Coordinates of N, CA and C in Angstrom, one line a residue:
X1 N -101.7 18.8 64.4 CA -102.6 17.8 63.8 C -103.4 17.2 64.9
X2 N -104.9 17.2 64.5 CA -105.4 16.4 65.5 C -105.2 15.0 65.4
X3 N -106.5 14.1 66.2 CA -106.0 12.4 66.1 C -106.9 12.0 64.6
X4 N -107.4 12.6 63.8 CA -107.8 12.4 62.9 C -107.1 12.9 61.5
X5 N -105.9 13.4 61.8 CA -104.9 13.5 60.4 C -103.9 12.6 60.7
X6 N -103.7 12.1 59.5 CA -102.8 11.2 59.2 C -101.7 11.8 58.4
X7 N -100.4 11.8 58.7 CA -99.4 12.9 57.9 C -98.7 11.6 57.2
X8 N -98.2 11.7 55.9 CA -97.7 11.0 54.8 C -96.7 11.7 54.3
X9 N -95.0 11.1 54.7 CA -94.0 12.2 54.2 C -93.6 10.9 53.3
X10 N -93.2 11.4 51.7 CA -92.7 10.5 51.2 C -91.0 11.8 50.3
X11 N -90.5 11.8 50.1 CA -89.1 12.5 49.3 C -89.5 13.4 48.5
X12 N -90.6 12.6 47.8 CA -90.6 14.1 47.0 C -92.5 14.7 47.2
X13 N -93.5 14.2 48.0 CA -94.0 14.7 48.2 C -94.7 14.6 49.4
X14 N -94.8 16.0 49.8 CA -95.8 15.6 51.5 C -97.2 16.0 51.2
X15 N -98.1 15.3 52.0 CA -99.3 15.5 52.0 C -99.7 15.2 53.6
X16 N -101.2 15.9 54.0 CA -101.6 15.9 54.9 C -103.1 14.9 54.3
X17 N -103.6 14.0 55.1 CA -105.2 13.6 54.9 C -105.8 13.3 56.3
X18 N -106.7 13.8 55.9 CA -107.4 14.2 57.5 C -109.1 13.2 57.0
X19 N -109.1 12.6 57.6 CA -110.4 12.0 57.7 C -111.1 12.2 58.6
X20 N -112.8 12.9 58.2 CA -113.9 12.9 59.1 C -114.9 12.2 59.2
X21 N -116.0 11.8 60.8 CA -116.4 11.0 60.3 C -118.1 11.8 59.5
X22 N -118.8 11.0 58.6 CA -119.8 11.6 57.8 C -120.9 11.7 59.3
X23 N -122.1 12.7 59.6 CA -123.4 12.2 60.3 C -124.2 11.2 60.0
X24 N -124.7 11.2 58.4 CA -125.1 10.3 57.8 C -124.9 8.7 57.7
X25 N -123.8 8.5 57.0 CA -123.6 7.7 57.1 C -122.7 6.5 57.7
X26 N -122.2 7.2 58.8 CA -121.1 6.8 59.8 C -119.5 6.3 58.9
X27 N -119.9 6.3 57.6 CA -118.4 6.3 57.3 C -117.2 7.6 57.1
X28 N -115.9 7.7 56.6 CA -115.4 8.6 56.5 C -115.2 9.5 55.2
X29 N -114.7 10.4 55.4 CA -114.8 11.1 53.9 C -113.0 11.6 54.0
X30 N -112.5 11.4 52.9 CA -110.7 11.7 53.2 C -110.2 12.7 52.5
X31 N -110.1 14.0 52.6 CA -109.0 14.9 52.0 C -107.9 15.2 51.5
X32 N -107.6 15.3 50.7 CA -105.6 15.3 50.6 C -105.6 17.0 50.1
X33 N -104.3 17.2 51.0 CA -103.8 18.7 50.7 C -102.4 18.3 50.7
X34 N -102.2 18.7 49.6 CA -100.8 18.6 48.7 C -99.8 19.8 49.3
X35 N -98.8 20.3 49.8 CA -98.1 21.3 50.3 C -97.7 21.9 49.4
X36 N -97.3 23.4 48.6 CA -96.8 23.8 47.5 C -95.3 23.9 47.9
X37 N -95.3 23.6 48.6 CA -93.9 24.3 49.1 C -92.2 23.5 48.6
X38 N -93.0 22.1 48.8 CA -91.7 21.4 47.9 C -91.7 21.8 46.4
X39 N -92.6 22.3 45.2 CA -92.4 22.3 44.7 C -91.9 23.8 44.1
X40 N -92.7 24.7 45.1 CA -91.8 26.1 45.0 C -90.5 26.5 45.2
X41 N -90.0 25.1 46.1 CA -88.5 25.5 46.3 C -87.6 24.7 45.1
X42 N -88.6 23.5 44.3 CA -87.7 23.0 43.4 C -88.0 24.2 42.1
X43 N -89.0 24.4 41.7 CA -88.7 25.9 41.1 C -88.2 27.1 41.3
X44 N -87.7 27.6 42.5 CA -86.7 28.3 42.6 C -85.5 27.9 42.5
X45 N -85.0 26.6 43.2 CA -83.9 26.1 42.8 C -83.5 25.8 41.3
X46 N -84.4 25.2 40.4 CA -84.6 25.6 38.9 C -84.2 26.8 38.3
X47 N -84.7 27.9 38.8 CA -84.8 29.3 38.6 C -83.3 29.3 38.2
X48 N -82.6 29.3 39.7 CA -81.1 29.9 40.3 C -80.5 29.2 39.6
X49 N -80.8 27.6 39.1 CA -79.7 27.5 37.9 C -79.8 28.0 36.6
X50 N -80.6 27.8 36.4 CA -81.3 28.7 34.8 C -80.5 30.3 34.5
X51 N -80.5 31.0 35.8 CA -79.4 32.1 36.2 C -78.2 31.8 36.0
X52 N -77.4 31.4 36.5 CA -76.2 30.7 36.8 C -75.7 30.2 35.5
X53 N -76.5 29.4 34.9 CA -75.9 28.9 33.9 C -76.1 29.9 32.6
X54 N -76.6 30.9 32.5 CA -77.0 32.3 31.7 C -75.6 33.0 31.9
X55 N -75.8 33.3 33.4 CA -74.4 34.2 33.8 C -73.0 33.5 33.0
X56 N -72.8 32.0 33.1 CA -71.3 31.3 32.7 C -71.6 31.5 31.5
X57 N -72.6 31.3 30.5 CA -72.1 31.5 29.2 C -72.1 32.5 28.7
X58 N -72.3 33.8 29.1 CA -72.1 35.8 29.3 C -71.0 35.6 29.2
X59 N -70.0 34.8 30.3 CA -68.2 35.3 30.7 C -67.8 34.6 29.8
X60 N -68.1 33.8 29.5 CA -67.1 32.8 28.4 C -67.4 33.4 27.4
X61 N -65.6 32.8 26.5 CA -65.2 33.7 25.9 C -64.7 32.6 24.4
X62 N -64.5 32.5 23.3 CA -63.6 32.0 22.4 C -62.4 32.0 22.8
X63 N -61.3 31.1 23.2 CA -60.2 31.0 23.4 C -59.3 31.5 22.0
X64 N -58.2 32.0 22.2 CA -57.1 32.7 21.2 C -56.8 31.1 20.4
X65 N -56.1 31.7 19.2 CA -55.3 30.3 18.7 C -53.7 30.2 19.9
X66 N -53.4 30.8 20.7 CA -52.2 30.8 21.1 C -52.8 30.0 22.3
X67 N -53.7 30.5 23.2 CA -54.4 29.8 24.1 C -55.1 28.0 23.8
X68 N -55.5 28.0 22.7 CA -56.0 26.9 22.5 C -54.5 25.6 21.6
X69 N -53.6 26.1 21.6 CA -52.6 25.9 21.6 C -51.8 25.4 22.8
X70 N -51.7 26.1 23.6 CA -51.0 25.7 25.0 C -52.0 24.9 25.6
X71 N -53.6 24.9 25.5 CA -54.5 23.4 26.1 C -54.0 22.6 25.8
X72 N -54.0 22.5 24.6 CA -53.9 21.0 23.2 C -52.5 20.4 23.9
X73 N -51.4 21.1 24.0 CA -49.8 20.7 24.4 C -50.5 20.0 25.7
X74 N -50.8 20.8 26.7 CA -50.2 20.5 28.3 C -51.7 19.4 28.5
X75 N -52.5 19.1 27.4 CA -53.4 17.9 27.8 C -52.7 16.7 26.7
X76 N -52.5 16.5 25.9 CA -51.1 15.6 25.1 C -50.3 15.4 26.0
X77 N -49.6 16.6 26.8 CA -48.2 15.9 27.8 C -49.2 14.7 28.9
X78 N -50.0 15.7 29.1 CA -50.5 14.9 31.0 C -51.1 13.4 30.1
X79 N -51.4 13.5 29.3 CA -51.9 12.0 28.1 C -50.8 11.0 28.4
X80 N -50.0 11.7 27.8 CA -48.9 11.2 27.7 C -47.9 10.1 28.7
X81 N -47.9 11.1 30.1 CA -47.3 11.0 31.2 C -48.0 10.0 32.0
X82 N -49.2 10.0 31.7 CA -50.4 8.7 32.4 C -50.3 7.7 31.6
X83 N -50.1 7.6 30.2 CA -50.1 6.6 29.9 C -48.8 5.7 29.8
X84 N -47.4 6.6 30.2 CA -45.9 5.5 30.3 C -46.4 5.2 31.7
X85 N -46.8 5.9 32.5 CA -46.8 5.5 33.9 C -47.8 4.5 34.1
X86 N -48.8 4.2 33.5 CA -49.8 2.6 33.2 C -48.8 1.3 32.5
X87 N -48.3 2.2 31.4 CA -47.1 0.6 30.8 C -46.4 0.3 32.1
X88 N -45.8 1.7 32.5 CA -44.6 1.0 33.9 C -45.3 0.1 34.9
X89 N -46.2 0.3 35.1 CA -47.1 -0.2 36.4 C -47.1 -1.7 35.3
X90 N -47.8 -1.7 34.4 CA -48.1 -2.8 33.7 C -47.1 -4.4 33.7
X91 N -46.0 -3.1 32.9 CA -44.1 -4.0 33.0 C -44.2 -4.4 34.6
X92 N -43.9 -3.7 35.4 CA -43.6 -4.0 36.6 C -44.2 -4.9 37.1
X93 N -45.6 -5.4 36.8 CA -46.4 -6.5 37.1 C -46.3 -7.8 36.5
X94 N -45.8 -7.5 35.2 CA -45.6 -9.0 34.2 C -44.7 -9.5 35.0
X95 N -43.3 -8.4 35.1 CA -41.8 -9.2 35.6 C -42.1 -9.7 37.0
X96 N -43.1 -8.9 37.4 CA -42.5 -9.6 39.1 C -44.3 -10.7 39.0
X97 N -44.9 -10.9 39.2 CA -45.9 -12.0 39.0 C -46.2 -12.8 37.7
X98 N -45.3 -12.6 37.0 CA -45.3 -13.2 35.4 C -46.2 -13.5 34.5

């Protein structure tokens, strides 16, 4: 950059503006060049999820009634098991701070 660009980084976009001065009129004239590049890499990054999340629903599958059976149990139990362990915590707080 010479002493007549001014560089502007803000998060989501960078720009370069370079001011020259006019012959004419001794004032300046100001350019902005926008970089593509942030936004080529948020389109590719777009891309690779759009992939990704194509590929997971390819593998997945309808779970069996035997499988969707043993979720239903072993999330009821852990339900279950968090919530005596909240009463206990709960009881144990009435009796000792009343």
């Amino acid at each position: 950059m010479n002493e007549n660009t001014t560089e502007i980084r803000d998060e989501n976009v960078h720009q370069e503006i370079t001011t020259t001065p006019t012959p004419h009129t001794g004032t300046q004239q100001t350019q902005q060049s926008t970089h593509p590049s942030r936004w080529k890499e948020w389109m590719r990054q777009l891309k690779e999820f759009y992939i990704e999340c194509v590929r997971v629903l390819k593998v997945t599958k309808k779970p069996t009634m035997f499988e969707f059976k043993t979720i239903v149990k072993v999330s009821a139990l852990g339900m279950a098991i968090i919530g005596m362990l909240g009463f206990l915590i709960f009881m144990l707080n009435r009796m000792l701070f009343g």
